[in-house]
XYZ file of N, CA, C and O in Angstrom:
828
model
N 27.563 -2.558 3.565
C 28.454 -3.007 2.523
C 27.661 -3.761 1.488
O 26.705 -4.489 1.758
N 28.184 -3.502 0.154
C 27.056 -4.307 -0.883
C 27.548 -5.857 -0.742
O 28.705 -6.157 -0.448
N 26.362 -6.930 -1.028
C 26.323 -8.028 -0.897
C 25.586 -8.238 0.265
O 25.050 -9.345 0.316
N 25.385 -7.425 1.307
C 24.628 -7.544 2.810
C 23.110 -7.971 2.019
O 22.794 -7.947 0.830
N 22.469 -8.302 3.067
C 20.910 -8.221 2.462
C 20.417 -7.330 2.238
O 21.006 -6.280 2.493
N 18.922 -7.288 1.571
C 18.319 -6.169 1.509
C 17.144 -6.241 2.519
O 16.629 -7.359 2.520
N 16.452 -5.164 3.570
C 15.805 -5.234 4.794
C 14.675 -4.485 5.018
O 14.867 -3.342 4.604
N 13.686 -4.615 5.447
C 12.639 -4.077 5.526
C 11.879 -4.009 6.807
O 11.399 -5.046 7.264
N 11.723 -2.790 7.464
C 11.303 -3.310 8.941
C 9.473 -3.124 8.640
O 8.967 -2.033 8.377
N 8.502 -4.729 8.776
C 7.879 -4.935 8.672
C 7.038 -5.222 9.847
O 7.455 -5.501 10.971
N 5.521 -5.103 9.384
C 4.211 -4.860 10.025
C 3.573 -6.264 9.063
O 4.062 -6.228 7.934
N 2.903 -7.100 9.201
C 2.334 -7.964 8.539
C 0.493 -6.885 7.680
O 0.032 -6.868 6.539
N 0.131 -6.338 8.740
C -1.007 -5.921 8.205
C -1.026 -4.422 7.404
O -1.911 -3.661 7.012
N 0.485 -4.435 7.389
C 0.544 -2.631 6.688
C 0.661 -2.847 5.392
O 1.565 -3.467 4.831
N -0.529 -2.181 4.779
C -0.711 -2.157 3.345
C 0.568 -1.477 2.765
O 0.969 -1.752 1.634
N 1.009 -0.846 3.336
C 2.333 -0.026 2.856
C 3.650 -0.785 2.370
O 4.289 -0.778 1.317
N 3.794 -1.528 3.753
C 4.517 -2.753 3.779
C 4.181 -3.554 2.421
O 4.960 -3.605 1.469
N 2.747 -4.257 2.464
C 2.382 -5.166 1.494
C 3.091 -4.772 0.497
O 4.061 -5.354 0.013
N 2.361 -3.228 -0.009
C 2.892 -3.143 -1.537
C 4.129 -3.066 -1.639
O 4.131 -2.860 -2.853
N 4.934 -3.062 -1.435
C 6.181 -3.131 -1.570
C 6.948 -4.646 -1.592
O 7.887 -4.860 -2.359
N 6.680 -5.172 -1.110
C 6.620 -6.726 -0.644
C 5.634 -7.923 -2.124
O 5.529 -9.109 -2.436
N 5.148 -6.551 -2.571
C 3.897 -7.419 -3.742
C 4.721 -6.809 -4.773
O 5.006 -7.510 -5.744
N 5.284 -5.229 -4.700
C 6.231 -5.287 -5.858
C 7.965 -5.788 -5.960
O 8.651 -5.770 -6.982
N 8.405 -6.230 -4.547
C 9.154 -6.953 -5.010
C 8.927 -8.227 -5.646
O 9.449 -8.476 -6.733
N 8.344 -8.875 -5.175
C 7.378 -10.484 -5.625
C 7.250 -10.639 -7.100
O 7.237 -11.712 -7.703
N 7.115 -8.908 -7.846
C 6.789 -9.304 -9.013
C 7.811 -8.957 -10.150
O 7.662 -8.988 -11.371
N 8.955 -8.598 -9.340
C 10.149 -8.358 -9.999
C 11.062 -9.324 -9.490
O 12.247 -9.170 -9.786
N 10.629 -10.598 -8.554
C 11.575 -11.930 -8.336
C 12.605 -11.141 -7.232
O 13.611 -11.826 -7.047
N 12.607 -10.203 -6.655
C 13.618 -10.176 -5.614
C 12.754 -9.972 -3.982
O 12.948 -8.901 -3.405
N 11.984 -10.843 -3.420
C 11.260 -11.065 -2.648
C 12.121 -11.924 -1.918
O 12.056 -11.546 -0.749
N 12.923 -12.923 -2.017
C 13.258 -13.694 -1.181
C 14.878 -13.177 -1.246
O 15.871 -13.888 -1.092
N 14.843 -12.040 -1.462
C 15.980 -11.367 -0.830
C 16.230 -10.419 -0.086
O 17.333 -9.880 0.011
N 14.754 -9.977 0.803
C 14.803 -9.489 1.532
C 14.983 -9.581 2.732
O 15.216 -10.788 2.804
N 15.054 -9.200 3.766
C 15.276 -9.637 5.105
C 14.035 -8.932 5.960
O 14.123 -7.713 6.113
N 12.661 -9.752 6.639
C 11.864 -9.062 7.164
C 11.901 -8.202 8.289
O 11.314 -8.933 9.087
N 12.166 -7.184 8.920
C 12.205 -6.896 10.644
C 11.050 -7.098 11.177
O 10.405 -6.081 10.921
N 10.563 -7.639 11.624
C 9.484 -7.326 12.821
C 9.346 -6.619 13.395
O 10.118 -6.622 14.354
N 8.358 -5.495 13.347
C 8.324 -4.134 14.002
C 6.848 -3.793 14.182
O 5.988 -4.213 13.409
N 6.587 -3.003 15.247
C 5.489 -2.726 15.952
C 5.822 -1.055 15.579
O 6.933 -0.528 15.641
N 4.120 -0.185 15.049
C 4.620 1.063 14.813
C 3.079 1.286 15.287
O 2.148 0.482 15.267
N 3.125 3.064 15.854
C 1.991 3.818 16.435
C 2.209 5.208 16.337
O 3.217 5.871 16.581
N 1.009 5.556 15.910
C 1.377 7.151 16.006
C 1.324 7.845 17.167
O 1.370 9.076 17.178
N 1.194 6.909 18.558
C 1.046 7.539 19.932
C 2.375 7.183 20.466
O 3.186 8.055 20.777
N 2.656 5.715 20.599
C 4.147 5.163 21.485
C 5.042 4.945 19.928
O 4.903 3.962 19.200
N 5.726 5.815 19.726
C 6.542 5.685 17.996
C 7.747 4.787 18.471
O 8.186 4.669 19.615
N 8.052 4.354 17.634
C 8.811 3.004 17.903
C 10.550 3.605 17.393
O 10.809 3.777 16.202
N 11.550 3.851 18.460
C 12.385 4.192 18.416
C 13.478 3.533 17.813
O 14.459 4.270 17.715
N 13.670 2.126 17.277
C 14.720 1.195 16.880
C 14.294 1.934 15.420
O 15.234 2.572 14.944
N 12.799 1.972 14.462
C 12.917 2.977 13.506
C 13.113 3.846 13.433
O 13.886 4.114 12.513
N 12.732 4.740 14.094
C 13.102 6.421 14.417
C 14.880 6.885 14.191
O 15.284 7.971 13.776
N 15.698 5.721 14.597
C 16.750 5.528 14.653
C 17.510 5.454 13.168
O 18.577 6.025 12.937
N 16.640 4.510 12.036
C 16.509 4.755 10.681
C 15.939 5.842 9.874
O 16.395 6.378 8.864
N 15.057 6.019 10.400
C 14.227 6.953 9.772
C 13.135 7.794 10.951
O 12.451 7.218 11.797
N 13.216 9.383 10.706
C 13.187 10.521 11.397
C 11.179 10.176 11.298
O 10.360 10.725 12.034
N 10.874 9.243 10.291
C 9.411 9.838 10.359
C 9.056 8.549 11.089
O 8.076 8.829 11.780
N 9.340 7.443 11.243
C 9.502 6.426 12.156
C 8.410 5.707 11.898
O 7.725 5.120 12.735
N 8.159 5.766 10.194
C 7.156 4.605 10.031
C 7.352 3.416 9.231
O 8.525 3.319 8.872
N 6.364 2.177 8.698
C 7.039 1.396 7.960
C 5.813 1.732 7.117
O 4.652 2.106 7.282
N 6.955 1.298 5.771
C 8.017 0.546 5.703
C 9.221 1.293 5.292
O 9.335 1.846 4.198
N 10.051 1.282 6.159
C 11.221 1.827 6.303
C 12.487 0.734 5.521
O 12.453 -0.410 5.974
N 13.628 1.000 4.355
C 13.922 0.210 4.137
C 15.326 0.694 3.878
O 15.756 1.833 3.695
N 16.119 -0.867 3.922
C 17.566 -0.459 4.347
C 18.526 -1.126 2.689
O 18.660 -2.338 2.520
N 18.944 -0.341 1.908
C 19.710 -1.287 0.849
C 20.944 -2.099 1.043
O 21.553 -1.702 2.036
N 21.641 -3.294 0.322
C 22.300 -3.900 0.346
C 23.703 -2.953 0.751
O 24.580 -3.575 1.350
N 23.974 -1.422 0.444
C 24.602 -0.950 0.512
C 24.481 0.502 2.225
O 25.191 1.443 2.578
N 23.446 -0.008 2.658
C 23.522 0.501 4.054
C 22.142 1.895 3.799
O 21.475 2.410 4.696
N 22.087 2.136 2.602
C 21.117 3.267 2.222
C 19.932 3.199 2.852
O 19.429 2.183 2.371
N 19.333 3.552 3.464
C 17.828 3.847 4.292
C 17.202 4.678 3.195
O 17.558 5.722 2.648
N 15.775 3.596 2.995
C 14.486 4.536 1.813
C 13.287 4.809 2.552
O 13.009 3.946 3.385
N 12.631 5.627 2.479
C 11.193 5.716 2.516
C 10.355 6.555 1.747
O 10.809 7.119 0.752
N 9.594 6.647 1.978
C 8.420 5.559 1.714
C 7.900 4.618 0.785
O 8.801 4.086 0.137
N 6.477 4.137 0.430
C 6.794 2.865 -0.414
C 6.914 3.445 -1.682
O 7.852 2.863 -2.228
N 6.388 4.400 -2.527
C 6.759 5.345 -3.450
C 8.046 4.732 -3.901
O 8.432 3.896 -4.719
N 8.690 5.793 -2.693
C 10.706 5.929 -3.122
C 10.758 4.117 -3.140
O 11.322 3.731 -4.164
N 10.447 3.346 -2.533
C 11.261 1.572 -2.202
C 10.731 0.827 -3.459
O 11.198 -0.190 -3.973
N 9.669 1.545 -3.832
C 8.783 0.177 -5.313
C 9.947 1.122 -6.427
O 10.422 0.366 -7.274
N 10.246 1.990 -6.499
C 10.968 2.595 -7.814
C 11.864 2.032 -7.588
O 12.104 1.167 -8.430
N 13.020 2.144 -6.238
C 14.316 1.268 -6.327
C 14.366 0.115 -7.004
O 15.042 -0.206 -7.981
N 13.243 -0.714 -6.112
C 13.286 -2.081 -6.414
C 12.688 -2.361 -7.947
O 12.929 -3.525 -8.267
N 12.030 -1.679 -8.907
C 12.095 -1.421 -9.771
C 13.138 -1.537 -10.560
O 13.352 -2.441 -11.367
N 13.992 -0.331 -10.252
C 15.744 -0.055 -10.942
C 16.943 -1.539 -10.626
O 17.856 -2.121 -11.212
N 16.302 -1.597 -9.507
C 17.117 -2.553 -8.805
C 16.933 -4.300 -9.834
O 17.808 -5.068 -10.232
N 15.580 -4.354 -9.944
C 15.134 -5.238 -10.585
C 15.077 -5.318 -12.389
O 15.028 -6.270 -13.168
N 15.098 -4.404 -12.505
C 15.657 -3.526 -14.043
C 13.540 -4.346 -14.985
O 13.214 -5.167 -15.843
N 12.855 -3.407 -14.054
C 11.736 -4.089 -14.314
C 10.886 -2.988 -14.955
O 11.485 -1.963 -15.281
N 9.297 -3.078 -15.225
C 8.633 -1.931 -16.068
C 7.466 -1.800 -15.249
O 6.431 -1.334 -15.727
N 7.562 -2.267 -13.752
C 6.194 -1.388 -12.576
C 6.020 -0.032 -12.897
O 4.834 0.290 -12.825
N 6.805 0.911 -13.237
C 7.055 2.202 -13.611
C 7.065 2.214 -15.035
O 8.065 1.546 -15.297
N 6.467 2.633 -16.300
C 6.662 2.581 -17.010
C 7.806 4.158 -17.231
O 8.074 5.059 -16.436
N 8.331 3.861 -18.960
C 9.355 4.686 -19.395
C 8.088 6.556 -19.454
O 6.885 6.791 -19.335
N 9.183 7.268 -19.667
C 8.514 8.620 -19.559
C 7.416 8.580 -21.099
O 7.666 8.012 -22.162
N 6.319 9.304 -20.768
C 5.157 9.798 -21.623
C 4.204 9.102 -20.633
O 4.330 8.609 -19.512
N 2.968 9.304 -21.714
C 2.034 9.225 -21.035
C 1.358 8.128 -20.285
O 0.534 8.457 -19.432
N 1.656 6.582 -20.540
C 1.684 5.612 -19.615
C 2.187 5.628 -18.315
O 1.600 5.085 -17.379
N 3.593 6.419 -18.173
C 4.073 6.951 -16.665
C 3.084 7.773 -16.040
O 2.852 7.557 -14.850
N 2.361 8.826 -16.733
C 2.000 9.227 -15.670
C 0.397 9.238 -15.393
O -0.275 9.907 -14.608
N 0.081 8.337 -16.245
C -1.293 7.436 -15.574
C -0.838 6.556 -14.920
O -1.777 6.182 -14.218
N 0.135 5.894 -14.663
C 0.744 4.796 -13.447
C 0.651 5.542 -12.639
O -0.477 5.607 -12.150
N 1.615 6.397 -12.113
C 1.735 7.484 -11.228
C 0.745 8.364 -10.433
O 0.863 8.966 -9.365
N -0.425 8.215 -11.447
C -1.792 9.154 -11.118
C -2.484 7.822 -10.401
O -2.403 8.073 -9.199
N -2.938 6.906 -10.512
C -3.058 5.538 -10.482
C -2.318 5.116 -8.837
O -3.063 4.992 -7.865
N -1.321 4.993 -8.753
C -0.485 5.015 -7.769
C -1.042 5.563 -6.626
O -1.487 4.983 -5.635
N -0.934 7.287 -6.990
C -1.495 8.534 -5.945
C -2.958 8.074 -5.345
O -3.258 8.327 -4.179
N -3.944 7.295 -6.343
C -4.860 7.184 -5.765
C -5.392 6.100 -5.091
O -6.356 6.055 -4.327
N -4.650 5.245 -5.465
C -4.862 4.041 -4.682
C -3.787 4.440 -3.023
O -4.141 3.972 -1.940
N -2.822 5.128 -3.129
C -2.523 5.461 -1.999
C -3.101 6.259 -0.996
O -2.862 6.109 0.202
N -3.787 7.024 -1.421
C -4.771 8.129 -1.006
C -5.898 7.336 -0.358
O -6.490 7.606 0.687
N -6.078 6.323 -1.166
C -7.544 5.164 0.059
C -6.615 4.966 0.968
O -6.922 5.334 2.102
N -5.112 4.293 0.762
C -4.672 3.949 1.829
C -4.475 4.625 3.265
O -4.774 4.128 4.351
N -3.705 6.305 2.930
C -4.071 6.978 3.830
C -5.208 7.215 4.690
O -5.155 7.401 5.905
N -6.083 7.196 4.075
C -7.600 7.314 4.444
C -7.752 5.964 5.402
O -7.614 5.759 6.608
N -7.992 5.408 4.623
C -8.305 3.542 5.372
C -7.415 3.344 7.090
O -7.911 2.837 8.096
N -6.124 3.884 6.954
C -5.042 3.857 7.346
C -5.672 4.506 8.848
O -5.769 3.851 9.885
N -6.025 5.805 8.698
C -6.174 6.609 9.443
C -7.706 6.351 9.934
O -7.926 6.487 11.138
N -8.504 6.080 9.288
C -10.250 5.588 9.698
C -9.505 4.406 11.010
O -10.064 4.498 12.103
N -8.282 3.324 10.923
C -8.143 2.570 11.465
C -7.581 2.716 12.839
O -7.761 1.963 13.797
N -6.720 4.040 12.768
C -6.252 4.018 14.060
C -7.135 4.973 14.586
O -6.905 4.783 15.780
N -8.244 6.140 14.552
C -9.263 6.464 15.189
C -9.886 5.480 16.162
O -9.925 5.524 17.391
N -10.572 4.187 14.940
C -11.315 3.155 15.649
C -10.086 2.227 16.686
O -10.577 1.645 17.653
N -9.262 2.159 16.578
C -8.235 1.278 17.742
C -7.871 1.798 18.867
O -7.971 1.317 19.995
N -7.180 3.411 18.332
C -6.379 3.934 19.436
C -6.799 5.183 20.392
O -6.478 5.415 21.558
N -7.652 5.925 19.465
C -8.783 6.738 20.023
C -9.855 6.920 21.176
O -11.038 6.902 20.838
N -9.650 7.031 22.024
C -10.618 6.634 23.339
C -11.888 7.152 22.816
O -12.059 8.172 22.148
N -12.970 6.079 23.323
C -14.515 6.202 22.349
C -14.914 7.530 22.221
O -15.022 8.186 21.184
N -15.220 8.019 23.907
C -15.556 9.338 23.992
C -14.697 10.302 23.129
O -14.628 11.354 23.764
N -14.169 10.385 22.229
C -13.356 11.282 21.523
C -12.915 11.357 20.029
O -12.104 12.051 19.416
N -13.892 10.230 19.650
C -14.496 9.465 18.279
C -15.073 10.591 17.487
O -16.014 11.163 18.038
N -14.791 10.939 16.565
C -15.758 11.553 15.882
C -16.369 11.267 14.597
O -15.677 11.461 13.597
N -17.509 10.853 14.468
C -17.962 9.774 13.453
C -18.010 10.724 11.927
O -17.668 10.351 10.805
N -18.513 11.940 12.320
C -18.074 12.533 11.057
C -16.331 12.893 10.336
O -15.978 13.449 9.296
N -15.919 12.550 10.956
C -14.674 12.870 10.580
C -13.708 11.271 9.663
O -12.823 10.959 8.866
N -14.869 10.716 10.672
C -14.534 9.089 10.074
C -14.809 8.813 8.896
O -14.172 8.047 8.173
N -16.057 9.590 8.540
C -17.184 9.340 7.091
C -16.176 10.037 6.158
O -15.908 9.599 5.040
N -15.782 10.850 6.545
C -15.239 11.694 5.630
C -13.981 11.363 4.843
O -13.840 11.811 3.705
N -13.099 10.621 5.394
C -12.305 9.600 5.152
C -12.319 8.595 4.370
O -11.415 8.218 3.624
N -13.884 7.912 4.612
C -13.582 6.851 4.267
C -14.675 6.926 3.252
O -15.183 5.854 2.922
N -15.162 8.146 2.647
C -15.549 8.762 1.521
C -14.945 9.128 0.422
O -15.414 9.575 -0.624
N -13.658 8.862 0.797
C -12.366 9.008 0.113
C -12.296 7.877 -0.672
O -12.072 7.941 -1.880
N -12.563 6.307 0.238
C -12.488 5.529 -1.167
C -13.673 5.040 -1.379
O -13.941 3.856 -1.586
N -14.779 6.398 -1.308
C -16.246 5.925 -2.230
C -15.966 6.438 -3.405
O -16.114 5.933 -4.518
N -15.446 7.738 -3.024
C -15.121 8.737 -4.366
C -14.672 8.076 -5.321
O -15.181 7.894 -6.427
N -13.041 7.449 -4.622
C -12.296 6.704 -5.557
C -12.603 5.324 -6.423
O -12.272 4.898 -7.529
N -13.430 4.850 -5.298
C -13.680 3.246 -6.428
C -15.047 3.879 -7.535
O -15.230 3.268 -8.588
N -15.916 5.072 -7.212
C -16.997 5.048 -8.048
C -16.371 5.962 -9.554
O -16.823 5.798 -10.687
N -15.360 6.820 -9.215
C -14.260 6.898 -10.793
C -13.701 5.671 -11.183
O -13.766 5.144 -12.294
N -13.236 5.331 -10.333
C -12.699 3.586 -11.281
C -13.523 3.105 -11.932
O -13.341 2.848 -13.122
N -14.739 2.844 -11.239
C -16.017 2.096 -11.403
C -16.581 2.831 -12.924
O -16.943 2.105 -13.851
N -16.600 4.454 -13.044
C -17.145 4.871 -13.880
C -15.746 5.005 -15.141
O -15.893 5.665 -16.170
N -14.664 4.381 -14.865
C -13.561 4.648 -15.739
C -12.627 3.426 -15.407
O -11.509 3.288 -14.911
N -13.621 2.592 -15.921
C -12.691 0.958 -16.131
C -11.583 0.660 -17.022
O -10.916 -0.374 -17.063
N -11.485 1.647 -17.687
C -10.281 1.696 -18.680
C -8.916 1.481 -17.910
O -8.035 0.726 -18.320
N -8.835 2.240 -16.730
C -8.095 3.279 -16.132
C -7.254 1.920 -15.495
O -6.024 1.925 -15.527
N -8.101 0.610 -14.842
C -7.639 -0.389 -14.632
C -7.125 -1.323 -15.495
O -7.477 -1.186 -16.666
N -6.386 -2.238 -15.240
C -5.835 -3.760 -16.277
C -6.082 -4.257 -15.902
O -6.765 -4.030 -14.903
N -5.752 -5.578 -16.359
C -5.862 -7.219 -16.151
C -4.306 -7.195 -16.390
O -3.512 -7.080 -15.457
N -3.975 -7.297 -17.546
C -2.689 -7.241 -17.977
C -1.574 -6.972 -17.736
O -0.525 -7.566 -17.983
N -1.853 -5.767 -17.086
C -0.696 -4.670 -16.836
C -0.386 -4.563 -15.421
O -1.207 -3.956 -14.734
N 0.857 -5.138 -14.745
C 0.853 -5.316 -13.158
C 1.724 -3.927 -13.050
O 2.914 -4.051 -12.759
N 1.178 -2.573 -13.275
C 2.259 -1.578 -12.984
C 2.247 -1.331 -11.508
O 2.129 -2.093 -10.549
N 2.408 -0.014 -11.617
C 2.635 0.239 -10.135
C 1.102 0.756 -9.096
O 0.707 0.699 -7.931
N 0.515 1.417 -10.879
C -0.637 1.843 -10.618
C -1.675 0.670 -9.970
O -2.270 0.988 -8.940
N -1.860 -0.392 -10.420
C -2.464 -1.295 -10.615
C -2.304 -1.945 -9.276
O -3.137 -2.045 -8.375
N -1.391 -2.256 -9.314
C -0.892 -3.078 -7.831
C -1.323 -2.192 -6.657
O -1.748 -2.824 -5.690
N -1.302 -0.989 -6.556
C -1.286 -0.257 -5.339
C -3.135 -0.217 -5.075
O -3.661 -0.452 -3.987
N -3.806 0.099 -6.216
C -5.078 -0.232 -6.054
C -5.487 -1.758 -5.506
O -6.473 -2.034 -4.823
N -4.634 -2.515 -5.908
C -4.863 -3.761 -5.948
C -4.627 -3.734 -4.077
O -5.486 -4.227 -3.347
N -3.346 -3.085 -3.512
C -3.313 -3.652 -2.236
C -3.886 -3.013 -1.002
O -3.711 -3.221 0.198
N -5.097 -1.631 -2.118
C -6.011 -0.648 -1.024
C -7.293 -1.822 -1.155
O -7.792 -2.165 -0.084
N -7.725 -2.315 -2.155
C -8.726 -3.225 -1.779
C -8.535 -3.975 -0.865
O -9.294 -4.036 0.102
N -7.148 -4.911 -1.047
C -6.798 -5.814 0.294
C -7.073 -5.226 1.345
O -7.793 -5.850 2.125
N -6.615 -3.842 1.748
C -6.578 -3.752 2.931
C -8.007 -3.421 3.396
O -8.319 -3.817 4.519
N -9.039 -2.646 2.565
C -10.600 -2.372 2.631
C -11.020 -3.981 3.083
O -11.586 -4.159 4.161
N -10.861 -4.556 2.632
C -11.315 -6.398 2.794
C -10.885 -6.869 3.951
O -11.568 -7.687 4.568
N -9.557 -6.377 4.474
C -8.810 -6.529 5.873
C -9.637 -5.722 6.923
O -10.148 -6.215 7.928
N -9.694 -4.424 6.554
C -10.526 -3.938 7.951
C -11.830 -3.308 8.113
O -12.447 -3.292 9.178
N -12.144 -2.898 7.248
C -13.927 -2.748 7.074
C -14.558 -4.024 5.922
O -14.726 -3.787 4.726
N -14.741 -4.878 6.332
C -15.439 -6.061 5.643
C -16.707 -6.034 5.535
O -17.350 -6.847 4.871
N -17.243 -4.976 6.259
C -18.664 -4.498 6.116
C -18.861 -3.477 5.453
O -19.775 -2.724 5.790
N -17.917 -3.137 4.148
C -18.098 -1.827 3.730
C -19.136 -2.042 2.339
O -19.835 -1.195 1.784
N -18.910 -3.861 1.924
C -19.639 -3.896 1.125
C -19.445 -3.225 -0.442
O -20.329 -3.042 -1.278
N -17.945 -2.914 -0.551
C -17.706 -2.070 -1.653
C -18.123 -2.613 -3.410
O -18.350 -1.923 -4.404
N -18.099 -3.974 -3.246
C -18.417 -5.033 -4.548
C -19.863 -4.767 -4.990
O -20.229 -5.123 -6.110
N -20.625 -4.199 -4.202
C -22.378 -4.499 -4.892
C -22.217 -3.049 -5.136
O -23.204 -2.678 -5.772
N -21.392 -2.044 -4.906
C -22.020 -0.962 -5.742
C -21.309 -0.686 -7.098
O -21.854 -0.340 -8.147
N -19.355 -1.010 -6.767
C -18.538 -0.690 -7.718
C -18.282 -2.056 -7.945
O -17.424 -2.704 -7.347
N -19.538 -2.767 -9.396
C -19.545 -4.042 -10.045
C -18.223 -3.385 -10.646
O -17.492 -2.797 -9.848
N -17.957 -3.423 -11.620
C -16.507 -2.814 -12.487
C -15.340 -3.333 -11.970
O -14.778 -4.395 -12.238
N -14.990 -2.305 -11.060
C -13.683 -2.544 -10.011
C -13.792 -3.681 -9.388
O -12.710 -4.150 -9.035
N -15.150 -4.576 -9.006
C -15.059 -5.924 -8.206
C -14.651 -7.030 -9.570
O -13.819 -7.889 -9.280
N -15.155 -7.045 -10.914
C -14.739 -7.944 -11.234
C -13.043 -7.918 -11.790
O -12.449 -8.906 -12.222
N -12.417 -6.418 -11.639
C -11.418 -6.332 -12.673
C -10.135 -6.937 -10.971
O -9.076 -7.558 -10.877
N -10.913 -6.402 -10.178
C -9.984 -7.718 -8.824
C -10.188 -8.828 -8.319
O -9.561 -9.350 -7.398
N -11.249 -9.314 -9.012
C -11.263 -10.522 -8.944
C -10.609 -11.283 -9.711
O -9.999 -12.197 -9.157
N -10.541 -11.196 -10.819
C -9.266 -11.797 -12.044
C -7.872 -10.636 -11.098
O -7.225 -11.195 -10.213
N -7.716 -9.857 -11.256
C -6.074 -9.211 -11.206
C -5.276 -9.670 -9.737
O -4.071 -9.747 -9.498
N -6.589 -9.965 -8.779
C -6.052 -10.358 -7.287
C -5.149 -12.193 -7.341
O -4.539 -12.835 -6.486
N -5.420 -12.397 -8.450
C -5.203 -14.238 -8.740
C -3.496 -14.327 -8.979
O -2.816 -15.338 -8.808
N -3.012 -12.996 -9.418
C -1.700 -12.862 -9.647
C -0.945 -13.314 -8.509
O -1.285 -12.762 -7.462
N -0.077 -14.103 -8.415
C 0.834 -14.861 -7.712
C 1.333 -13.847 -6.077
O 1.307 -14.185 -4.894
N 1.732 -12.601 -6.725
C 2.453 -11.594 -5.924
C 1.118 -11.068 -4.674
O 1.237 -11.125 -3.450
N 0.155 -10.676 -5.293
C -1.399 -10.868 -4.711
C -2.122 -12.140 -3.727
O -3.057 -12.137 -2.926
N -1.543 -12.797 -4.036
C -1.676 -13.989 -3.103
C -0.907 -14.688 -1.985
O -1.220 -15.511 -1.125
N 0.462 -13.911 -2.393
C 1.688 -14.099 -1.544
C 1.119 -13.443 0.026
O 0.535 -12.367 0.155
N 1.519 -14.555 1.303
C 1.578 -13.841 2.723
C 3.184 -13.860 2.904
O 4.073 -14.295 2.172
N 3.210 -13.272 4.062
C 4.307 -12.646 4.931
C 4.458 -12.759 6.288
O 3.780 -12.224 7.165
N 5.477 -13.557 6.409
C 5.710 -13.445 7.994
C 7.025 -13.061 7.985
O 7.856 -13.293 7.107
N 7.233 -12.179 9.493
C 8.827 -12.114 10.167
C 9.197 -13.615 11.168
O 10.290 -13.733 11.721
């Protein structure tokens, strides 16, 4: 029923989660969410989501009006509309460098995402290190175009594009801290070092 809260079944370390949580923050409806605490795996899938949503991952999200969204894509546009905000810019060509922007900062995430549960859940003997590289070549590729196309980033501009890059670095900094990504892609390290200072960027999360 509308007026209920709005709900999110949350992971503290899921970049997925984050961004969504960093774009409500920056459209002021953050403290109207309601966190779930939820444990998710791609081996033991967690059935209280599954129950919401058929793909049974987070961030899985529930509207004031009972509506179930996923993924963070579909939940940053709501909350967007919802917020009557400009993370998305209007149609031409600023939309769809956000959008392109978006795709690729999500694309480390996948990558990052998946390099992570190899190394956790993967029994050693069954590791395969090339398959790992290959992955996580994904965001060499990606930060050394940023790096060679600094335009492509803001300071200014907290779109959607921006932010989502913004919360694949977080998570690169969260779980390979030895990746060392700052001494090769100078560019991209200083344009997050100023853009990471943004309030929504600094915000934690607990359930």
């Amino acid at each position: 029923m509308r007026g209920a809260p709005l709900k999110i079944f949350f992971s503290p370390f899921s970049p997925f989660v984050r961004k969504c949580l960093v774009a409500a923050h920056e459209l002021g409806l953050d403290g109207r969410i309601q966190l779930l605490a939820s444990n998710v795996s791609p081996v033991n899938r967690n059935q209280v989501i599954i129950a919401q949503s058929p793909l049974g991952k987070v961030p899985t999200f529930i509207t004031d009006d009972g509506q179930v969204l996923y993924d963070s894509r579909v939940i940053c546009e709501y909350l967007n509309e919802l917020g009557s905000g400009m993370l998305f810019p209007p149609a031409g060509q600023a939309r769809w460098a956000a959008l392109t922007l978006q795709s690729l900062g999500d694309g480390v995430l996948e990558a990052a995402v998946l390099v992570r549960y190899e190394e956790a859940l993967r029994p050693e003997p069954l590791r395969w290190s090339e398959w790992r590289a290959g992955q996580l070549d994904k965001a060499e590729t990606s930060l050394a175009y940023l790096d060679a196309h600094p335009q492509t980033l803001a300071i200014e501009r907290a779109d959607i594009g921006n932010l989502t890059v913004a919360c694949a670095l977080w998570y690169l900094d969260l779980r390979f801290p030895d990746l060392g990504w700052r001494d090769r892609y100078p560019s991209v390290a200083q344009w997050y070092a100023v853009f990471s200072q943004r309030a929504s960027l600094q915000a934690t999360w607990s359930a």
